Every structure is written in C-alpha cells, then in structure tokens.
JSON list of C-alpha atoms in Angstrom, two decimals:
[
{"chain": "A", "resi": 1, "resn": "GLY", "atom": "CA", "xyz": [123.20, 107.25, 95.36]},
{"chain": "A", "resi": 2, "resn": "ARG", "atom": "CA", "xyz": [123.85, 106.18, 98.97]},
{"chain": "A", "resi": 3, "resn": "SER", "atom": "CA", "xyz": [120.15, 105.09, 99.61]},
{"chain": "A", "resi": 4, "resn": "GLY", "atom": "CA", "xyz": [119.83, 103.07, 96.38]},
{"chain": "A", "resi": 5, "resn": "ARG", "atom": "CA", "xyz": [117.29, 105.52, 94.93]},
{"chain": "A", "resi": 6, "resn": "PRO", "atom": "CA", "xyz": [117.91, 107.56, 91.77]},
{"chain": "A", "resi": 7, "resn": "ARG", "atom": "CA", "xyz": [120.04, 110.76, 92.27]},
{"chain": "A", "resi": 8, "resn": "HIS", "atom": "CA", "xyz": [117.18, 113.13, 91.47]},
{"chain": "A", "resi": 9, "resn": "GLU", "atom": "CA", "xyz": [115.06, 111.64, 94.19]},
{"chain": "A", "resi": 10, "resn": "GLU", "atom": "CA", "xyz": [117.83, 111.89, 96.78]},
{"chain": "A", "resi": 11, "resn": "ASP", "atom": "CA", "xyz": [118.31, 115.66, 95.78]},
{"chain": "A", "resi": 12, "resn": "ALA", "atom": "CA", "xyz": [114.54, 116.24, 96.28]},
{"chain": "A", "resi": 13, "resn": "VAL", "atom": "CA", "xyz": [114.61, 114.57, 99.68]},
{"chain": "A", "resi": 14, "resn": "ARG", "atom": "CA", "xyz": [117.88, 116.36, 100.73]},
{"chain": "A", "resi": 15, "resn": "ASN", "atom": "CA", "xyz": [116.44, 119.73, 99.66]},
{"chain": "A", "resi": 16, "resn": "SER", "atom": "CA", "xyz": [113.03, 119.40, 101.30]},
{"chain": "A", "resi": 17, "resn": "PRO", "atom": "CA", "xyz": [112.29, 120.98, 104.72]},
{"chain": "A", "resi": 18, "resn": "SER", "atom": "CA", "xyz": [112.58, 118.77, 107.81]},
{"chain": "A", "resi": 19, "resn": "VAL", "atom": "CA", "xyz": [109.61, 117.75, 109.85]},
{"chain": "A", "resi": 20, "resn": "THR", "atom": "CA", "xyz": [109.58, 116.65, 113.60]},
{"chain": "A", "resi": 21, "resn": "LEU", "atom": "CA", "xyz": [106.86, 114.14, 114.66]},
{"chain": "A", "resi": 22, "resn": "ALA", "atom": "CA", "xyz": [106.16, 112.86, 118.03]},
{"chain": "A", "resi": 23, "resn": "GLY", "atom": "CA", "xyz": [103.79, 109.85, 118.44]},
{"chain": "A", "resi": 24, "resn": "ASN", "atom": "CA", "xyz": [103.65, 106.07, 119.09]},
{"chain": "A", "resi": 25, "resn": "LEU", "atom": "CA", "xyz": [104.66, 103.13, 117.12]},
{"chain": "A", "resi": 26, "resn": "THR", "atom": "CA", "xyz": [101.62, 101.37, 115.66]},
{"chain": "A", "resi": 27, "resn": "SER", "atom": "CA", "xyz": [103.62, 98.47, 114.10]},
{"chain": "A", "resi": 28, "resn": "ASP", "atom": "CA", "xyz": [106.68, 96.53, 114.86]},
{"chain": "A", "resi": 29, "resn": "VAL", "atom": "CA", "xyz": [109.94, 97.62, 113.13]},
{"chain": "A", "resi": 30, "resn": "THR", "atom": "CA", "xyz": [110.85, 95.60, 110.00]},
{"chain": "A", "resi": 31, "resn": "LEU", "atom": "CA", "xyz": [114.45, 95.57, 108.89]},
{"chain": "A", "resi": 32, "resn": "ARG", "atom": "CA", "xyz": [115.36, 94.51, 105.27]},
{"chain": "A", "resi": 33, "resn": "SER", "atom": "CA", "xyz": [118.38, 94.55, 103.16]},
{"chain": "A", "resi": 34, "resn": "THR", "atom": "CA", "xyz": [118.40, 96.40, 99.77]},
{"chain": "A", "resi": 35, "resn": "ALA", "atom": "CA", "xyz": [121.08, 97.24, 97.17]},
{"chain": "A", "resi": 36, "resn": "GLY", "atom": "CA", "xyz": [121.46, 100.76, 98.89]},
{"chain": "A", "resi": 37, "resn": "GLY", "atom": "CA", "xyz": [121.91, 99.19, 102.41]},
{"chain": "A", "resi": 38, "resn": "SER", "atom": "CA", "xyz": [119.63, 98.16, 105.17]},
{"chain": "A", "resi": 39, "resn": "VAL", "atom": "CA", "xyz": [116.38, 100.04, 105.77]},
{"chain": "A", "resi": 40, "resn": "ALA", "atom": "CA", "xyz": [114.01, 99.77, 108.77]},
{"chain": "A", "resi": 41, "resn": "SER", "atom": "CA", "xyz": [110.35, 100.69, 108.40]},
{"chain": "A", "resi": 42, "resn": "PHE", "atom": "CA", "xyz": [107.56, 101.38, 110.88]},
{"chain": "A", "resi": 43, "resn": "ARG", "atom": "CA", "xyz": [104.25, 103.14, 111.24]},
{"chain": "A", "resi": 44, "resn": "MET", "atom": "CA", "xyz": [103.53, 105.69, 113.86]},
{"chain": "A", "resi": 45, "resn": "ALA", "atom": "CA", "xyz": [100.41, 107.56, 115.08]},
{"chain": "A", "resi": 46, "resn": "VAL", "atom": "CA", "xyz": [100.71, 111.29, 115.58]},
{"chain": "A", "resi": 47, "resn": "ASN", "atom": "CA", "xyz": [97.90, 113.02, 117.56]},
{"chain": "A", "resi": 48, "resn": "ASP", "atom": "CA", "xyz": [96.85, 116.44, 116.87]},
{"chain": "A", "resi": 49, "resn": "GLY", "atom": "CA", "xyz": [94.55, 117.91, 119.57]},
{"chain": "A", "resi": 50, "resn": "TRP", "atom": "CA", "xyz": [92.59, 121.20, 119.46]},
{"chain": "A", "resi": 51, "resn": "PHE", "atom": "CA", "xyz": [89.77, 122.98, 121.38]},
{"chain": "A", "resi": 52, "resn": "ASP", "atom": "CA", "xyz": [86.53, 123.35, 119.32]},
{"chain": "A", "resi": 53, "resn": "LYS", "atom": "CA", "xyz": [84.96, 126.50, 120.52]},
{"chain": "A", "resi": 54, "resn": "LYS", "atom": "CA", "xyz": [81.54, 125.88, 118.90]},
{"chain": "A", "resi": 55, "resn": "ALA", "atom": "CA", "xyz": [81.25, 122.47, 120.56]},
{"chain": "A", "resi": 56, "resn": "GLY", "atom": "CA", "xyz": [83.02, 123.50, 123.73]},
{"chain": "A", "resi": 57, "resn": "GLU", "atom": "CA", "xyz": [85.21, 120.44, 123.80]},
{"chain": "A", "resi": 58, "resn": "TRP", "atom": "CA", "xyz": [88.68, 119.07, 122.90]},
{"chain": "A", "resi": 59, "resn": "ARG", "atom": "CA", "xyz": [88.93, 117.31, 119.49]},
{"chain": "A", "resi": 60, "resn": "ASN", "atom": "CA", "xyz": [91.50, 114.89, 118.46]},
{"chain": "A", "resi": 61, "resn": "ARG", "atom": "CA", "xyz": [92.83, 113.84, 115.05]},
{"chain": "A", "resi": 62, "resn": "THR", "atom": "CA", "xyz": [95.30, 111.04, 114.49]},
{"chain": "A", "resi": 63, "resn": "THR", "atom": "CA", "xyz": [97.55, 110.90, 111.50]},
{"chain": "A", "resi": 64, "resn": "TYR", "atom": "CA", "xyz": [99.33, 107.54, 110.57]},
{"chain": "A", "resi": 65, "resn": "MET", "atom": "CA", "xyz": [102.86, 107.99, 109.05]},
{"chain": "A", "resi": 66, "resn": "GLN", "atom": "CA", "xyz": [105.10, 105.33, 107.46]},
{"chain": "A", "resi": 67, "resn": "VAL", "atom": "CA", "xyz": [108.77, 106.05, 108.51]},
{"chain": "A", "resi": 68, "resn": "SER", "atom": "CA", "xyz": [111.92, 104.70, 106.84]},
{"chain": "A", "resi": 69, "resn": "ALA", "atom": "CA", "xyz": [115.38, 104.79, 108.39]},
{"chain": "A", "resi": 70, "resn": "TRP", "atom": "CA", "xyz": [118.42, 103.87, 106.18]},
{"chain": "A", "resi": 71, "resn": "ARG", "atom": "CA", "xyz": [121.76, 102.19, 106.88]},
{"chain": "A", "resi": 72, "resn": "GLN", "atom": "CA", "xyz": [123.17, 102.43, 110.55]},
{"chain": "A", "resi": 73, "resn": "LEU", "atom": "CA", "xyz": [120.17, 104.49, 111.68]},
{"chain": "A", "resi": 74, "resn": "GLY", "atom": "CA", "xyz": [117.88, 101.76, 110.41]},
{"chain": "A", "resi": 75, "resn": "GLU", "atom": "CA", "xyz": [119.80, 99.04, 112.19]},
{"chain": "A", "resi": 76, "resn": "ASN", "atom": "CA", "xyz": [119.83, 101.11, 115.48]},
{"chain": "A", "resi": 77, "resn": "VAL", "atom": "CA", "xyz": [116.04, 101.69, 115.10]},
{"chain": "A", "resi": 78, "resn": "ALA", "atom": "CA", "xyz": [115.31, 97.94, 114.61]},
{"chain": "A", "resi": 79, "resn": "GLN", "atom": "CA", "xyz": [117.31, 97.00, 117.78]},
{"chain": "A", "resi": 80, "resn": "SER", "atom": "CA", "xyz": [115.79, 99.87, 120.00]},
{"chain": "A", "resi": 81, "resn": "LEU", "atom": "CA", "xyz": [112.17, 100.44, 119.15]},
{"chain": "A", "resi": 82, "resn": "ALA", "atom": "CA", "xyz": [109.00, 98.30, 119.60]},
{"chain": "A", "resi": 83, "resn": "LEU", "atom": "CA", "xyz": [105.24, 98.46, 119.12]},
{"chain": "A", "resi": 84, "resn": "GLY", "atom": "CA", "xyz": [103.46, 101.03, 121.28]},
{"chain": "A", "resi": 85, "resn": "GLN", "atom": "CA", "xyz": [106.56, 102.93, 122.41]},
{"chain": "A", "resi": 86, "resn": "PRO", "atom": "CA", "xyz": [106.57, 106.73, 122.19]},
{"chain": "A", "resi": 87, "resn": "VAL", "atom": "CA", "xyz": [109.04, 108.24, 119.68]},
{"chain": "A", "resi": 88, "resn": "VAL", "atom": "CA", "xyz": [110.31, 111.36, 118.09]},
{"chain": "A", "resi": 89, "resn": "VAL", "atom": "CA", "xyz": [111.25, 111.43, 114.55]},
{"chain": "A", "resi": 90, "resn": "VAL", "atom": "CA", "xyz": [113.03, 114.14, 112.51]},
{"chain": "A", "resi": 91, "resn": "GLY", "atom": "CA", "xyz": [113.12, 113.62, 108.73]},
{"chain": "A", "resi": 92, "resn": "LYS", "atom": "CA", "xyz": [112.19, 114.56, 105.28]},
{"chain": "A", "resi": 93, "resn": "LEU", "atom": "CA", "xyz": [108.69, 114.24, 103.76]},
{"chain": "A", "resi": 94, "resn": "ARG", "atom": "CA", "xyz": [108.81, 112.20, 100.44]},
{"chain": "A", "resi": 95, "resn": "GLN", "atom": "CA", "xyz": [106.00, 111.41, 97.96]},
{"chain": "A", "resi": 96, "resn": "HIS", "atom": "CA", "xyz": [105.71, 108.44, 95.77]},
{"chain": "A", "resi": 97, "resn": "SER", "atom": "CA", "xyz": [102.93, 106.98, 93.66]},
{"chain": "A", "resi": 98, "resn": "TYR", "atom": "CA", "xyz": [101.63, 103.56, 92.70]},
{"chain": "A", "resi": 99, "resn": "ASP", "atom": "CA", "xyz": [99.05, 102.31, 90.22]},
{"chain": "A", "resi": 100, "resn": "LYS", "atom": "CA", "xyz": [96.23, 100.08, 91.52]},
{"chain": "A", "resi": 101, "resn": "ASP", "atom": "CA", "xyz": [93.13, 99.08, 89.52]},
{"chain": "A", "resi": 102, "resn": "GLY", "atom": "CA", "xyz": [93.92, 101.77, 86.89]},
{"chain": "A", "resi": 103, "resn": "GLN", "atom": "CA", "xyz": [94.12, 104.63, 89.33]},
{"chain": "A", "resi": 104, "resn": "THR", "atom": "CA", "xyz": [97.30, 106.37, 90.49]},
{"chain": "A", "resi": 105, "resn": "HIS", "atom": "CA", "xyz": [97.57, 106.63, 94.31]},
{"chain": "A", "resi": 106, "resn": "TYR", "atom": "CA", "xyz": [99.98, 109.09, 96.03]},
{"chain": "A", "resi": 107, "resn": "VAL", "atom": "CA", "xyz": [101.52, 108.42, 99.42]},
{"chain": "A", "resi": 108, "resn": "VAL", "atom": "CA", "xyz": [103.57, 110.70, 101.60]},
{"chain": "A", "resi": 109, "resn": "ASP", "atom": "CA", "xyz": [106.01, 109.13, 104.18]},
{"chain": "A", "resi": 110, "resn": "VAL", "atom": "CA", "xyz": [108.97, 110.24, 106.21]},
{"chain": "A", "resi": 111, "resn": "GLU", "atom": "CA", "xyz": [112.68, 109.42, 105.58]},
{"chain": "A", "resi": 112, "resn": "ALA", "atom": "CA", "xyz": [114.16, 109.63, 109.06]},
{"chain": "A", "resi": 113, "resn": "GLU", "atom": "CA", "xyz": [117.24, 111.60, 109.88]},
{"chain": "A", "resi": 114, "resn": "ALA", "atom": "CA", "xyz": [117.00, 111.02, 113.50]},
{"chain": "A", "resi": 115, "resn": "VAL", "atom": "CA", "xyz": [114.89, 108.84, 115.69]},
{"chain": "A", "resi": 116, "resn": "GLY", "atom": "CA", "xyz": [114.62, 108.43, 119.48]},
{"chain": "A", "resi": 117, "resn": "HIS", "atom": "CA", "xyz": [112.42, 107.52, 122.37]},
{"chain": "A", "resi": 118, "resn": "ASP", "atom": "CA", "xyz": [110.26, 110.41, 123.58]},
{"chain": "A", "resi": 119, "resn": "LEU", "atom": "CA", "xyz": [111.66, 110.81, 127.06]},
{"chain": "A", "resi": 120, "resn": "SER", "atom": "CA", "xyz": [108.70, 112.93, 128.43]},
{"chain": "A", "resi": 121, "resn": "TRP", "atom": "CA", "xyz": [107.13, 109.46, 128.96]},
{"chain": "A", "resi": 122, "resn": "GLY", "atom": "CA", "xyz": [109.94, 107.43, 130.44]},
{"chain": "A", "resi": 123, "resn": "SER", "atom": "CA", "xyz": [113.70, 106.95, 130.65]},
{"chain": "A", "resi": 124, "resn": "ALA", "atom": "CA", "xyz": [116.10, 105.10, 128.29]},
{"chain": "A", "resi": 125, "resn": "GLN", "atom": "CA", "xyz": [119.70, 103.97, 128.09]},
{"chain": "A", "resi": 126, "resn": "PHE", "atom": "CA", "xyz": [122.06, 104.85, 125.30]},
{"chain": "A", "resi": 127, "resn": "LEU", "atom": "CA", "xyz": [124.47, 102.42, 123.99]},
{"chain": "A", "resi": 128, "resn": "ARG", "atom": "CA", "xyz": [127.03, 103.91, 121.45]},
{"chain": "A", "resi": 129, "resn": "ASN", "atom": "CA", "xyz": [127.99, 101.94, 118.43]},
{"chain": "A", "resi": 130, "resn": "PRO", "atom": "CA", "xyz": [131.64, 100.97, 118.52]},
{"chain": "A", "resi": 131, "resn": "LYS", "atom": "CA", "xyz": [133.64, 103.19, 116.03]},
{"chain": "A", "resi": 132, "resn": "GLY", "atom": "CA", "xyz": [137.03, 101.76, 116.47]},
{"chain": "A", "resi": 133, "resn": "PRO", "atom": "CA", "xyz": [139.61, 100.72, 119.11]},
{"chain": "A", "resi": 134, "resn": "GLN", "atom": "CA", "xyz": [139.43, 103.91, 121.09]},
{"chain": "A", "resi": 135, "resn": "THR", "atom": "CA", "xyz": [135.82, 103.31, 122.08]},
{"chain": "A", "resi": 136, "resn": "ALA", "atom": "CA", "xyz": [136.58, 99.85, 123.47]},
{"chain": "A", "resi": 137, "resn": "GLU", "atom": "CA", "xyz": [138.35, 101.55, 126.38]},
{"chain": "A", "resi": 138, "resn": "VAL", "atom": "CA", "xyz": [135.25, 103.56, 127.47]},
{"chain": "A", "resi": 139, "resn": "GLY", "atom": "CA", "xyz": [132.39, 102.14, 129.54]},
{"chain": "A", "resi": 140, "resn": "SER", "atom": "CA", "xyz": [131.81, 98.94, 131.27]},
{"chain": "A", "resi": 141, "resn": "VAL", "atom": "CA", "xyz": [130.93, 96.90, 128.19]},
{"chain": "A", "resi": 142, "resn": "PRO", "atom": "CA", "xyz": [133.63, 96.51, 125.66]},
{"chain": "A", "resi": 143, "resn": "GLY", "atom": "CA", "xyz": [132.92, 98.90, 122.62]},
{"chain": "A", "resi": 144, "resn": "THR", "atom": "CA", "xyz": [130.15, 100.73, 124.25]},
{"chain": "A", "resi": 145, "resn": "VAL", "atom": "CA", "xyz": [129.44, 103.91, 126.21]},
{"chain": "A", "resi": 146, "resn": "VAL", "atom": "CA", "xyz": [126.54, 103.91, 128.63]},
{"chain": "A", "resi": 147, "resn": "VAL", "atom": "CA", "xyz": [124.69, 107.16, 129.28]},
{"chain": "A", "resi": 148, "resn": "GLU", "atom": "CA", "xyz": [121.46, 107.12, 131.40]},
{"chain": "A", "resi": 149, "resn": "HIS", "atom": "CA", "xyz": [118.75, 109.52, 130.63]},
{"chain": "A", "resi": 150, "resn": "VAL", "atom": "CA", "xyz": [116.15, 110.09, 133.17]},
{"chain": "A", "resi": 151, "resn": "GLY", "atom": "CA", "xyz": [112.72, 111.42, 131.85]},
{"chain": "A", "resi": 152, "resn": "VAL", "atom": "CA", "xyz": [109.95, 112.95, 133.90]},
{"chain": "A", "resi": 153, "resn": "ALA", "atom": "CA", "xyz": [106.42, 111.66, 132.89]},
{"chain": "A", "resi": 154, "resn": "ALA", "atom": "CA", "xyz": [104.41, 114.68, 131.51]}
]
C-alpha cells in the first residue's frame, strides 16, 4: 500500500472513525524515510478538564498521544511544528502491539490526516507547496502563495 503497511492494516485505518485532538507538542518532530515514504512523528498532550461536583473544584487529566504523519503531510509537519506549540490533529486511531519481557503491550496512536497550529492561541502564515508552473506566478516568493491568518487569544 501507499503507507508501506500491509493492505489489511491500511483498510482498518481507512475505515475507522476520525478523531480530532487539540493540545501541545511535547516532543520535537522527527522525520524519517521508510519504504512507504517519509513519516513525521511527534507526541502531544491533550488536556481534558471537568468540574468535580463532590470536591467543588475543576479537575484536569492529560492524555499523551503519539502522532504519525505520512508523505507530504509529514514533510510539512516537520518544517512547521516545534516543541510546545499548540496544534490540532485530525486522524485515525490505530492500535499495534509489541512484546517485552514475555508480555504483550498494546499501544494506540494517531495516523494524521490533517495537522495545523491551533489559531486560538496565536497567528500563523501559510506557504503553499509548489504544484507546478502555474503556482510560480502567484505570491511574492516564487512557487508559494502567502495567506496570513490572525488568531485571537482565547
């Protein structure tokens, strides 16, 4: 398949429901090359807050997720994101297992379909990837289109 994984694993990822996560990067992005193309990986912290009526206070739970972004998305992620930045990730949950010390461990991570900065915390600039000669004519930098987004801090 396109990702380098067996076809039945790609079908399971494609047919699973999408999740949307908002949080902060807790690691730098690593980009590596595989037989299925380049893949960027990073960890993010997602905070879940709720009001505990019995205690009369707000509680917070943090979930840490490993995120993978393949091919062009992965290359763009590696060029755009850094440790500590707020991000929004849309992707598919996937589970895999590994054996350690005679025990099987199961891990759930996210295969990203879309990744971006969380603009409720700041602003960003968008640089379009060149797709051919027609894009070179647009924007002030050859091969790019510049679009400014202004976010309002929440």
